[in-house]
Short mmCIF file of C-alpha atoms in Angstrom, two decimals:
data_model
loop_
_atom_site.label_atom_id
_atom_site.label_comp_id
_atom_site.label_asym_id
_atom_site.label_seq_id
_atom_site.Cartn_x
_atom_site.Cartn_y
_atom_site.Cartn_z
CA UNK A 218 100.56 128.29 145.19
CA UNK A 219 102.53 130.10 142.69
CA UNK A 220 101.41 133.42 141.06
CA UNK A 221 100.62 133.33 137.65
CA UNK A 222 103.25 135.64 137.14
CA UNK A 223 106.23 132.90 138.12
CA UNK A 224 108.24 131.80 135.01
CA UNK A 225 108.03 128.01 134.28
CA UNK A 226 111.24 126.93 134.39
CA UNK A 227 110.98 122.96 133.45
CA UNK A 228 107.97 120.83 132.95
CA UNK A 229 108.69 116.77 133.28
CA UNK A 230 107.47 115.59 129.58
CA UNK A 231 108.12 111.84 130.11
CA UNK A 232 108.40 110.06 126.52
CA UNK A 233 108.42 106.13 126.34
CA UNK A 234 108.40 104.29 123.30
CA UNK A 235 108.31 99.93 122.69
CA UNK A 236 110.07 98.80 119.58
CA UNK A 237 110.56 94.90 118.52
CA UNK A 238 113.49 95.24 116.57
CA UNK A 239 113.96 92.42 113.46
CA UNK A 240 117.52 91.67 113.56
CA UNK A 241 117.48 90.93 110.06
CA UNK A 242 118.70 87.62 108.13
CA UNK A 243 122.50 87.92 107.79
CA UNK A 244 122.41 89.16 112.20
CA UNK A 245 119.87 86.74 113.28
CA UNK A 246 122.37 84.08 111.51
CA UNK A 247 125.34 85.26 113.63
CA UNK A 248 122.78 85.36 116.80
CA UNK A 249 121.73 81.88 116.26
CA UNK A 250 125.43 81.00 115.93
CA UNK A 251 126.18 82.55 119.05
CA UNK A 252 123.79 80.56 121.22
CA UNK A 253 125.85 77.36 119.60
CA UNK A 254 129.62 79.02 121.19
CA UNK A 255 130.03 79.83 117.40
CA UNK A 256 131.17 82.96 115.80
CA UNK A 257 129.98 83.19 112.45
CA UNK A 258 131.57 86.44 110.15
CA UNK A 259 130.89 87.25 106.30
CA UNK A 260 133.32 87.82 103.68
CA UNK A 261 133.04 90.44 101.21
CA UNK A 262 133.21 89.29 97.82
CA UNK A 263 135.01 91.93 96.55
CA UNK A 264 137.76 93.20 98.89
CA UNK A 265 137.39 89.66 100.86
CA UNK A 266 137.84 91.41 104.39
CA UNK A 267 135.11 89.43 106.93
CA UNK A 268 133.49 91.16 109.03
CA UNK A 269 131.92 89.97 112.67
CA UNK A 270 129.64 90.81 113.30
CA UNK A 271 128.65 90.06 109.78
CA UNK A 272 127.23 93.02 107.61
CA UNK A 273 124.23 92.23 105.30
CA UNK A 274 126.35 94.66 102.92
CA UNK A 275 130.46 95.23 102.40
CA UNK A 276 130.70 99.43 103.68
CA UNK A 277 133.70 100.10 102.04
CA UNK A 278 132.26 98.37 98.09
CA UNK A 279 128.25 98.31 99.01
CA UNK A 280 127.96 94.59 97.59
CA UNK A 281 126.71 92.01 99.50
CA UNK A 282 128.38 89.62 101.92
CA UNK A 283 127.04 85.99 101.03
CA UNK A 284 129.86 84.17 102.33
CA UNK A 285 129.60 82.35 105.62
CA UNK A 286 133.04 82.14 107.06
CA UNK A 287 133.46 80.75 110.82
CA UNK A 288 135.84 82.82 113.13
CA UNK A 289 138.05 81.58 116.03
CA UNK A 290 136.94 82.91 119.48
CA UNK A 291 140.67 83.83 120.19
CA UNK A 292 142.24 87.21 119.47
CA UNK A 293 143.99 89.97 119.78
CA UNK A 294 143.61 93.49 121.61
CA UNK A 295 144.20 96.24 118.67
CA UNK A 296 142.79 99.12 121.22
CA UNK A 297 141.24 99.38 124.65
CA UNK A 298 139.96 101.83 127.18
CA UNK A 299 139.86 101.80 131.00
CA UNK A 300 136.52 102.96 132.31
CA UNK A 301 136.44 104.70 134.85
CA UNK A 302 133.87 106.83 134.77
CA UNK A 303 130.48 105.32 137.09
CA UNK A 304 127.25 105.46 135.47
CA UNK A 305 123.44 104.26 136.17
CA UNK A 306 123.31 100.53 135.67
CA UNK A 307 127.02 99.63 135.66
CA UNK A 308 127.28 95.98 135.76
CA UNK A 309 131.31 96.43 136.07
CA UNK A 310 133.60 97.23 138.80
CA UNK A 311 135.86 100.28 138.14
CA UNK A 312 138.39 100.64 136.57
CA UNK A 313 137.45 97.88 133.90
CA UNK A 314 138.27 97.56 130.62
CA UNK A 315 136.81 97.87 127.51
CA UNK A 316 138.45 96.44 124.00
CA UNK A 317 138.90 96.31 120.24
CA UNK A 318 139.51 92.26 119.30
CA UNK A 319 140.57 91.39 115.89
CA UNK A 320 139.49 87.55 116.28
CA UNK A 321 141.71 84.98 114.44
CA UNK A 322 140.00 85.03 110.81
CA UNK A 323 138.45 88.24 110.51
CA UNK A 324 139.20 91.65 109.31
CA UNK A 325 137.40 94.27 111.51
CA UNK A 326 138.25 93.74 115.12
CA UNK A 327 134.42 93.46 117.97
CA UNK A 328 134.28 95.42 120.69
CA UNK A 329 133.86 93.75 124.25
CA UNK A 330 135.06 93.76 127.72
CA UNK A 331 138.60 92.52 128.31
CA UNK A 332 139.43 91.28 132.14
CA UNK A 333 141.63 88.59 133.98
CA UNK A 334 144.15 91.01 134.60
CA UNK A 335 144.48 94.04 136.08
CA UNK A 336 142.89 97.18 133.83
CA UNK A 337 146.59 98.19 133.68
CA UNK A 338 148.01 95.53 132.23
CA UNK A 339 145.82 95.25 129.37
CA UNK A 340 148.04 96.28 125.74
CA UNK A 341 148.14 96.49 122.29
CA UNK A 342 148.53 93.05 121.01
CA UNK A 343 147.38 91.29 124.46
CA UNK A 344 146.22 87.75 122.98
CA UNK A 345 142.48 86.82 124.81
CA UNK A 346 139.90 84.23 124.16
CA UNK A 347 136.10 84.43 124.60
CA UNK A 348 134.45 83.22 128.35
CA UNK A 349 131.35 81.54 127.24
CA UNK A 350 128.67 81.51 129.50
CA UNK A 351 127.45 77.57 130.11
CA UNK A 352 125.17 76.66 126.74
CA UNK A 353 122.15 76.96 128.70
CA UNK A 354 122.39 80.14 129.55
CA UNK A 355 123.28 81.65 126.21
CA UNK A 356 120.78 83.48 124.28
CA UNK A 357 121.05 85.70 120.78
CA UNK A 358 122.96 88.15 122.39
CA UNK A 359 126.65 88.38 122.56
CA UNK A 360 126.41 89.03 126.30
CA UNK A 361 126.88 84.95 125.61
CA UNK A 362 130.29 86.15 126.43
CA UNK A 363 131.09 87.34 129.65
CA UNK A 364 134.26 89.18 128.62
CA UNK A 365 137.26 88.14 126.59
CA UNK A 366 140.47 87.15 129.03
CA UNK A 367 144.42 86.16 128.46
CA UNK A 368 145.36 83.13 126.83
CA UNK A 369 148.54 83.55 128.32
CA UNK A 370 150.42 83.33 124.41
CA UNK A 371 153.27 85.99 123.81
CA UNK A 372 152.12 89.15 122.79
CA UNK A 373 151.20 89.59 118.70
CA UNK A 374 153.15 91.88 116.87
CA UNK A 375 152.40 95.77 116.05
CA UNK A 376 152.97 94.17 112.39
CA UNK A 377 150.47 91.38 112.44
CA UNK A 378 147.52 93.93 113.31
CA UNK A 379 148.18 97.35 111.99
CA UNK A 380 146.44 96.77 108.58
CA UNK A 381 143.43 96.06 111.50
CA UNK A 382 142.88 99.08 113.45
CA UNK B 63 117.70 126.36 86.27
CA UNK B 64 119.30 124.07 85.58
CA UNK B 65 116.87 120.94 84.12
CA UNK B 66 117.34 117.87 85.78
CA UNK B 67 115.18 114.59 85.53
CA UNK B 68 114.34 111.20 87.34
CA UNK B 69 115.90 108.54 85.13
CA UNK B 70 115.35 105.86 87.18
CA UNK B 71 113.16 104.36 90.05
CA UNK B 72 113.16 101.34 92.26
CA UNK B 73 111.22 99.97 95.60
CA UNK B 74 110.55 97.15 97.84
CA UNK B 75 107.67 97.33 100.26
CA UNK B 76 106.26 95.01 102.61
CA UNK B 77 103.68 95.23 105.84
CA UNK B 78 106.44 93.39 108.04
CA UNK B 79 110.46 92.56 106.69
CA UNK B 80 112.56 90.40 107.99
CA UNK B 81 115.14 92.09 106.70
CA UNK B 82 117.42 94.78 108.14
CA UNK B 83 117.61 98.35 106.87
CA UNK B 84 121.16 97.28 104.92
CA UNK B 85 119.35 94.01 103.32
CA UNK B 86 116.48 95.83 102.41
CA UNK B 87 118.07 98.51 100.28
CA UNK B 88 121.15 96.20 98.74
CA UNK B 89 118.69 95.19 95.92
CA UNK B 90 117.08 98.74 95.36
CA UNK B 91 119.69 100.67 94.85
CA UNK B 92 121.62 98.19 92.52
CA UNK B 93 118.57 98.00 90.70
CA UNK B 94 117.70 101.78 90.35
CA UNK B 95 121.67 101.98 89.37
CA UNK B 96 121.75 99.69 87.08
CA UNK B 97 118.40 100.75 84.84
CA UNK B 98 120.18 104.42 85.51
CA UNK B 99 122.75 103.78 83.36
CA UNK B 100 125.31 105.54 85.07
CA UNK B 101 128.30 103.27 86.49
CA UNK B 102 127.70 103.29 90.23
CA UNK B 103 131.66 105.17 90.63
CA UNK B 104 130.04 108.49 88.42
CA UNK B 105 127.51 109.39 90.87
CA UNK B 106 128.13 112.88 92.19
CA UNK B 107 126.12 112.83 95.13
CA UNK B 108 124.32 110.59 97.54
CA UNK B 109 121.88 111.51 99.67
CA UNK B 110 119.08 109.53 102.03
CA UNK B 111 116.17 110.27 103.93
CA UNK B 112 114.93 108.25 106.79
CA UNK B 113 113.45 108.53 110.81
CA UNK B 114 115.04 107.06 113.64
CA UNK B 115 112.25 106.77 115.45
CA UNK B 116 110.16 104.46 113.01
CA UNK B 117 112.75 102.25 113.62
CA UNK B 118 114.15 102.55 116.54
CA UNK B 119 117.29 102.63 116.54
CA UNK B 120 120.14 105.77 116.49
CA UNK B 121 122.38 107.56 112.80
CA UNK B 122 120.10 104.32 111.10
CA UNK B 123 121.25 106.20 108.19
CA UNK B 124 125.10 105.75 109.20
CA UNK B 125 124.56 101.79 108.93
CA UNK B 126 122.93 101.66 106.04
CA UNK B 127 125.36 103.34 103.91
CA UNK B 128 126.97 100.31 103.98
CA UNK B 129 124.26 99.41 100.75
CA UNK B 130 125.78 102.09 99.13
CA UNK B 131 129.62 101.15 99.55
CA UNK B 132 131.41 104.26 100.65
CA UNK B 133 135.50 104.01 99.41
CA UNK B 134 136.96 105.74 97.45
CA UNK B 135 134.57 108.33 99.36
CA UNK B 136 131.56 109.46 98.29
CA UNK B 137 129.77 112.61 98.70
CA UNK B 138 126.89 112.01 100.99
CA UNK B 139 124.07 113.51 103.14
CA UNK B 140 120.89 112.55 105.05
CA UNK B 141 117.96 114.08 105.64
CA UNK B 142 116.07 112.98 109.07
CA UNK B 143 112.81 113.24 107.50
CA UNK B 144 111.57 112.13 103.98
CA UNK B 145 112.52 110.19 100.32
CA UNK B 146 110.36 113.70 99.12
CA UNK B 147 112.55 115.95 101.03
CA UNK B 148 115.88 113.81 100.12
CA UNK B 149 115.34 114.35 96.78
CA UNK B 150 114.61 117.91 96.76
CA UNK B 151 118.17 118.21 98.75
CA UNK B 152 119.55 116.33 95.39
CA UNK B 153 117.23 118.57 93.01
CA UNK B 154 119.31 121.88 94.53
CA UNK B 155 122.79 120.16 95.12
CA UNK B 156 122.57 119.52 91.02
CA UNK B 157 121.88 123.22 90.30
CA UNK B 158 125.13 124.01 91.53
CA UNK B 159 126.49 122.90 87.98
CA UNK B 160 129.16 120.33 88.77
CA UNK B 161 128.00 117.21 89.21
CA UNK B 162 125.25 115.87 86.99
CA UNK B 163 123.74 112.93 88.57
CA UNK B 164 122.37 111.53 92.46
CA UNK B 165 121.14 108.58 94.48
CA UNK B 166 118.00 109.12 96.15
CA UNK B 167 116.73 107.03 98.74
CA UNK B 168 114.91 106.43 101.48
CA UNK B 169 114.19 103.67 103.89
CA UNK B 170 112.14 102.94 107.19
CA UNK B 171 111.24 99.88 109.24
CA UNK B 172 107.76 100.75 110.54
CA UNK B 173 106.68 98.03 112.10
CA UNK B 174 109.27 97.59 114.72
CA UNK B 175 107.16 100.12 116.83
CA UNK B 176 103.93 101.19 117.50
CA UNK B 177 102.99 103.83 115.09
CA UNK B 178 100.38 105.17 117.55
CA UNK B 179 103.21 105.60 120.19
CA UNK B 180 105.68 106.80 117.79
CA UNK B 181 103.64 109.40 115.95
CA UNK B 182 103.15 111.75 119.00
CA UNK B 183 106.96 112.35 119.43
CA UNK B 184 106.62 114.73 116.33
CA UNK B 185 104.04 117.17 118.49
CA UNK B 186 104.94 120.31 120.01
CA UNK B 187 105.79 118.45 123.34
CA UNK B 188 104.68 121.31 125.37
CA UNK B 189 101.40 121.58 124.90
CA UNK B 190 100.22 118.83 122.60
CA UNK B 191 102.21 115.77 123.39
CA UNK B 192 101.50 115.46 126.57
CA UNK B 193 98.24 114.69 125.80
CA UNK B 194 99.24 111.71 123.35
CA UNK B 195 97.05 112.23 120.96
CA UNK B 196 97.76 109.43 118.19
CA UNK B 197 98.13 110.44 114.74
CA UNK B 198 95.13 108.41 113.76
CA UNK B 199 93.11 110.43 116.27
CA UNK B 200 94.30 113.54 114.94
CA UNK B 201 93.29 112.35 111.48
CA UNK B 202 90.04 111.79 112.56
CA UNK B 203 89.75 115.61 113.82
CA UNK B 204 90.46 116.68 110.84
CA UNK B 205 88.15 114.08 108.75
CA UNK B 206 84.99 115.43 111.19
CA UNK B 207 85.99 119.11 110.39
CA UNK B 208 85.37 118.00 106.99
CA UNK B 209 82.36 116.08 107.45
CA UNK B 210 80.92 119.19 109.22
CA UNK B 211 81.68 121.58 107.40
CA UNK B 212 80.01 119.54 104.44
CA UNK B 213 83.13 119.58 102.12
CA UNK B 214 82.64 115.41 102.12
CA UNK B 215 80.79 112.26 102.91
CA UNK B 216 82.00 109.29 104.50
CA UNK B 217 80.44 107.67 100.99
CA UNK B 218 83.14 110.06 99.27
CA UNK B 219 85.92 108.80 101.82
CA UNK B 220 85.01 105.01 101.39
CA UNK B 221 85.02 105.82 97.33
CA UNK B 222 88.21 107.26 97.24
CA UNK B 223 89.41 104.21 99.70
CA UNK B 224 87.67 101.51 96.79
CA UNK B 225 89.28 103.83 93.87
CA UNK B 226 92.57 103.06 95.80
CA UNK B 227 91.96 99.62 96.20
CA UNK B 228 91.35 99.24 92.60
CA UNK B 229 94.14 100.77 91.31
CA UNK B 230 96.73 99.07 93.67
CA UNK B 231 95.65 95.65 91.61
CA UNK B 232 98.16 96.66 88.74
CA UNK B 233 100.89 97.90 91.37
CA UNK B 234 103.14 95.15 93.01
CA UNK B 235 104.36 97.19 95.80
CA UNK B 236 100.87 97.74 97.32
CA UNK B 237 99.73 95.65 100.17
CA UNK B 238 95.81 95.52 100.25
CA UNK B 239 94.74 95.39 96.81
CA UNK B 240 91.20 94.40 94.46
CA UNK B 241 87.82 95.17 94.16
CA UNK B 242 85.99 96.53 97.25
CA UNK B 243 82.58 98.05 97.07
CA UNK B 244 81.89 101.62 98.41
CA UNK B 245 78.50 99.72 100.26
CA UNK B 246 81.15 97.19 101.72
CA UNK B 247 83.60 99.52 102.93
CA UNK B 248 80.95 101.69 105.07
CA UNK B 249 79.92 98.68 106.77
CA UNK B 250 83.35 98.50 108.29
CA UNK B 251 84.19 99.49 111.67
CA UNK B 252 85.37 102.57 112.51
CA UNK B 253 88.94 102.78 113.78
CA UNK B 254 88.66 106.51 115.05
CA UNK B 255 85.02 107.93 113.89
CA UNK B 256 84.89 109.14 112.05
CA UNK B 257 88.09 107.52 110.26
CA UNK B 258 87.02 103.38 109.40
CA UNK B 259 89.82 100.68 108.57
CA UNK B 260 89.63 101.63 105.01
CA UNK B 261 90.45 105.38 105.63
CA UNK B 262 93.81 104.46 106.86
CA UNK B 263 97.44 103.70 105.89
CA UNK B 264 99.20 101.18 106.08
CA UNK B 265 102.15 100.25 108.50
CA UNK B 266 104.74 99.03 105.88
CA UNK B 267 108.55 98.48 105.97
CA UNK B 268 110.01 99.41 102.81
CA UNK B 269 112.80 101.19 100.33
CA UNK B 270 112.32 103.71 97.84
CA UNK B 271 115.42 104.86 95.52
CA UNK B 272 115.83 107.46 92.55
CA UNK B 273 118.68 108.44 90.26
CA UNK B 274 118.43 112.13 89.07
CA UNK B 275 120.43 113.65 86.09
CA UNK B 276 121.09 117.05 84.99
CA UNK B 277 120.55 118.17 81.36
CA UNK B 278 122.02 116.31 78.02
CA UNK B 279 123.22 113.82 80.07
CA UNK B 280 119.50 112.65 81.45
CA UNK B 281 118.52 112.54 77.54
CA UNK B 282 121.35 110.23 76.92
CA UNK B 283 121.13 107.44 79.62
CA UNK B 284 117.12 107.32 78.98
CA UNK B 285 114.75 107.33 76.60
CA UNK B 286 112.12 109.46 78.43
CA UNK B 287 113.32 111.03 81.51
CA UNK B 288 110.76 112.37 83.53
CA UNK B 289 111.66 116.46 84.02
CA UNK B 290 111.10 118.01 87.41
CA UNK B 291 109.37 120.97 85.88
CA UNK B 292 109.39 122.44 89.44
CA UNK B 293 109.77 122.47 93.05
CA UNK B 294 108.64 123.84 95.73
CA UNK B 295 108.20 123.08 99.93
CA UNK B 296 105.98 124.47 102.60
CA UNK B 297 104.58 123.61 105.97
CA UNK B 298 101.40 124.06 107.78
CA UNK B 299 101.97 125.98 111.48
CA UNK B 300 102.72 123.60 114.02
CA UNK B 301 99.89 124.04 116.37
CA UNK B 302 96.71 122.55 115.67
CA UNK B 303 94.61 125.53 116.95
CA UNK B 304 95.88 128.09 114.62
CA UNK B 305 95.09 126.43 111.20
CA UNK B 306 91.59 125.57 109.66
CA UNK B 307 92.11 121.75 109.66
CA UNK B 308 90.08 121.01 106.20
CA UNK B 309 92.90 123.19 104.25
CA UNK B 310 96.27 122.98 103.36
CA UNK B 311 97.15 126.75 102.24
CA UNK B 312 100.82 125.20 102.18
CA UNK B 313 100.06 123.13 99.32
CA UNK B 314 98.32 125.70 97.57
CA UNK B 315 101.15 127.73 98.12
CA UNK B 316 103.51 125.06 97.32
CA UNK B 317 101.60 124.04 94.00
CA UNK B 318 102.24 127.64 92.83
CA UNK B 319 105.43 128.72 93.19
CA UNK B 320 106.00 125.14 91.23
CA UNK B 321 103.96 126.19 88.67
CA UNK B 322 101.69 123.42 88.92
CA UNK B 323 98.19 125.41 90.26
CA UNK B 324 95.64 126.23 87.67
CA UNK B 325 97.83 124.34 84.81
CA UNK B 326 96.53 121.61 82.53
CA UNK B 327 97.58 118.29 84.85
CA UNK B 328 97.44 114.40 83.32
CA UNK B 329 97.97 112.78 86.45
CA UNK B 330 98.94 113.11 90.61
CA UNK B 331 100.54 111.23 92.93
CA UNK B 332 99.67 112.95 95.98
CA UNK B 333 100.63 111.67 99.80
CA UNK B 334 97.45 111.19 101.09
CA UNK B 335 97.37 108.82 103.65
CA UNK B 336 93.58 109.17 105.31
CA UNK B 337 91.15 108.79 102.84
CA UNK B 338 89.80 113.21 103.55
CA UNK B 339 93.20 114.15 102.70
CA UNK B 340 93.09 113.23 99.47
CA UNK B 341 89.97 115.85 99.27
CA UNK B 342 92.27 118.19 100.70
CA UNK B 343 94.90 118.46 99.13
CA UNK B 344 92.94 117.69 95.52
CA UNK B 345 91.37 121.12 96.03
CA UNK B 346 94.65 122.95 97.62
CA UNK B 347 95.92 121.36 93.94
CA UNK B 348 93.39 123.04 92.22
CA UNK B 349 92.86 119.55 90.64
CA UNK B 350 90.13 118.96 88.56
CA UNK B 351 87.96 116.56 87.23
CA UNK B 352 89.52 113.92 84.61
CA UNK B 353 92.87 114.15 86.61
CA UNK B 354 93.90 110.92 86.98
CA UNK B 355 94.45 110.99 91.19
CA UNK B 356 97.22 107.74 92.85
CA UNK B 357 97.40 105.64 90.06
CA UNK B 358 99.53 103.68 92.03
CA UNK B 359 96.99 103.20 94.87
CA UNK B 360 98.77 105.96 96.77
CA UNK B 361 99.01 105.73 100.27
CA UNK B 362 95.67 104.38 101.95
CA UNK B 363 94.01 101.30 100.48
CA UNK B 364 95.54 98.55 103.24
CA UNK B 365 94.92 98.56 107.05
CA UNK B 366 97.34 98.70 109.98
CA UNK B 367 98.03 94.92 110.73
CA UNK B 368 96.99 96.11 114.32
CA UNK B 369 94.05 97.74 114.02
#
């Protein structure tokens, strides 16, 4: 037993809290997409950039994007990191790579995990395409793609993307 | 001081949206711009108030700036708490003299969690939290200090609760609404004795949004501004066991250094949202008779979807 006298010096407060998050209409489009193999972005009405994953709203002019525009599942790397820092529920094997893709059609590039090549290898302008997972298994989530990997095109240029990063 | 007034007000409230935070305040805030009439680019200041943890999900405020379009940049801030407490950071930003209108607004997505859960993060976690008492629990604490210490009935509580009702006919934002009688309403359940259905708030998703303007300006854009005559923020101590539960010494306190306590008063909206704190804070007020209390409905009149 301690004495009453011994300082405290953590107690375990334990908090846990359940949420069922709405995705809302213009996300739950995209999701629904998704689960098709289709990529579904918004264009803003006023400055025209799309974004994907759509925004209910333009950030940059606050108006709303009502325009359904389909995206291509191929890209380009604008920016990338290696992980290689572990952490609790890693699904990847270090060092892996995690990237920027301006898809083919949209303005703002989506962030996912790049592989089929060795973390070193990976570059600015690296063209990749989406691996699907088989339609069955794809749900509202894009975890519906494993990672992006190469397409094997040449390289895009610093030109065609810099306006994109 | 500088005088500054609400020219403009706009909200969308549900019990459950299917909307995001972004889709949900797109229409508000073009609306409350637009019957502003100030162009959306002459704005001097933007600032929102919201919780993460109603809705679950991290810098909520960061995404839904996006309603508000933010190039060429805007002056912004967010409070983590309150539309109230937003507005009062818009109130002092315009006494600094050199901008002479703000957004207000403030959002939250309720029902994406349980409330009962949810509520007990905002305890001292020490002590209090650990225990999990649920606000509604805590509500009813308070309603039985009131009960026992005879300052009201659960008649008065179900009248106030059928007043509500009444009054929320004639607003479209309210969710239970019509004519309930006070007999009715005490043969309801209770909830939390000694706290029945009709003693409590609603859960509700929803957007609130204000446009404030300083001085000649406010009298030019509209035709009767409403003046914020004054201001003034206080809280009770944190811990339960130090305060007498059926009194809010911070909104006497509050009332007077506003200038509102003891002086001739039309009409209050007061947050109220269990039927005994409307009693409460009433006679913190110093509100009397023939003051017309929640025109609007105020804040209890529907029940939690889950209760």
């Amino acid at each position: 037993m301690s004495e009453p006298s011994d300082p405290v010096r953590r107690i375990k407060a334990p908090v846990r809290l359940e949420y069922s998050i709405t995705p809302g209409q213009t996300l739950s489009r995209f999701l629904a997409g998704v689960i098709e193999g289709r990529l579904l972005g918004r264009r803003c009405p006023s400055c025209t950039k799309v974004y994907v994953p759509p925004k209910g709203a333009c950030p940059t002019c606050g108006v709303p994007c009502v325009d359904e525009v389909p995206v291509a599942d191929t890209g380009t790397v604008t920016t990338f990191c290696i992980v290689n820092v572990p952490f609790e529920g890693q699904a990847m094997k270090l060092p892996y790579v995690y990237g920027a893709i301006l898809l083919d059609g949209a303005d703002l590039p989506l962030l996912h995990l790049i592989t089929g090549l060795p973390a070193d290898q990976v570059r600015m302008g690296l063209r990749v395409k989406a691996d699907w997972l088989p339609p069955a298994e794809r749900r509202p989530t894009l975890e519906s793609i494993r990672w992006f990997i190469p397409t094997g095109e040449p390289d895009a240029t610093f030109d065609s993307y810099k306006e994109h990063l | 001081m500088r005088d500054v007034a609400i020219v403009s007000f706009a909200q969308y409230a549900v019990a459950h949206t299917e909307h995001d935070e972004v889709e949900m305040l797109v229409p508000v805030i073009t609306e409350v711009i637009e019957r502003s009439g100030i162009p959306k680019k002459e704005i001097g200041f933007t600032v929102s108030g919201s919780c993460d943890y109603l809705g679950g999900r991290p810098f909520s405020f960061v995404m839904a700036l996006d309603a508000v379009g933010a190039w060429p940049p805007i002056s912004e801030s967010h409070v983590e708490m309150d539309g109230a407490w937003a507005l009062y950071e818009a109130w002092v930003r315009l006494q600094h003299g050199d901008i002479d209108s703000a957004l207000v607004y403030a959002f939250g997505r309720s029902s994406q969690g349980d409330l009962r859960d949810v509520m007990v993060t905002q305890l001292d976690p020490y002590v209090l939290a650990p225990l999990a008492p649920d606000w509604i629990s805590l509500a009813a604490l308070q309603a039985r200090a009131m009960l026992d210490a005879g300052l009201c009935t659960e008649r008065d509580m179900a009248a106030i609760a059928a007043r509500s009702r009444r009054d929320a006919t004639a607003n479209p934002a309210a969710h239970v609404k019509g004519d309930a009688r006070v007999e009715d309403l005490l043969k309801n359940r209770y909830v939390v004795s000694p706290l029945r259905v009709h003693d409590c708030p609603p859960v509700s998703d929803g957007v609130a949004a204000a446009v404030l303007v300083a001085g000649d300006r406010a009298r030019k854009v509209c035709k009767r501004p409403a003046w914020i005559r004054g201001i003034d923020h206080r809280i009770e101590p944190h811990s339960l066991g130090v305060r007498d539960l059926t009194r809010s010494p911070s909104t006497s306190l509050a009332a007077k250094k506003a200038g509102v306590h003891g002086r001739k008063v039309d009409l209050a909206e007061i947050h109220a949202p269990f039927t005994h704190q409307e009693i409460i804070v009433r006679d913190a007020l110093g509100l009397e008779g023939g003051v017309a209390i929640n025109p609007s409905g105020g804040s209890v009149g529907a029940p939690d979807r889950r209760m």
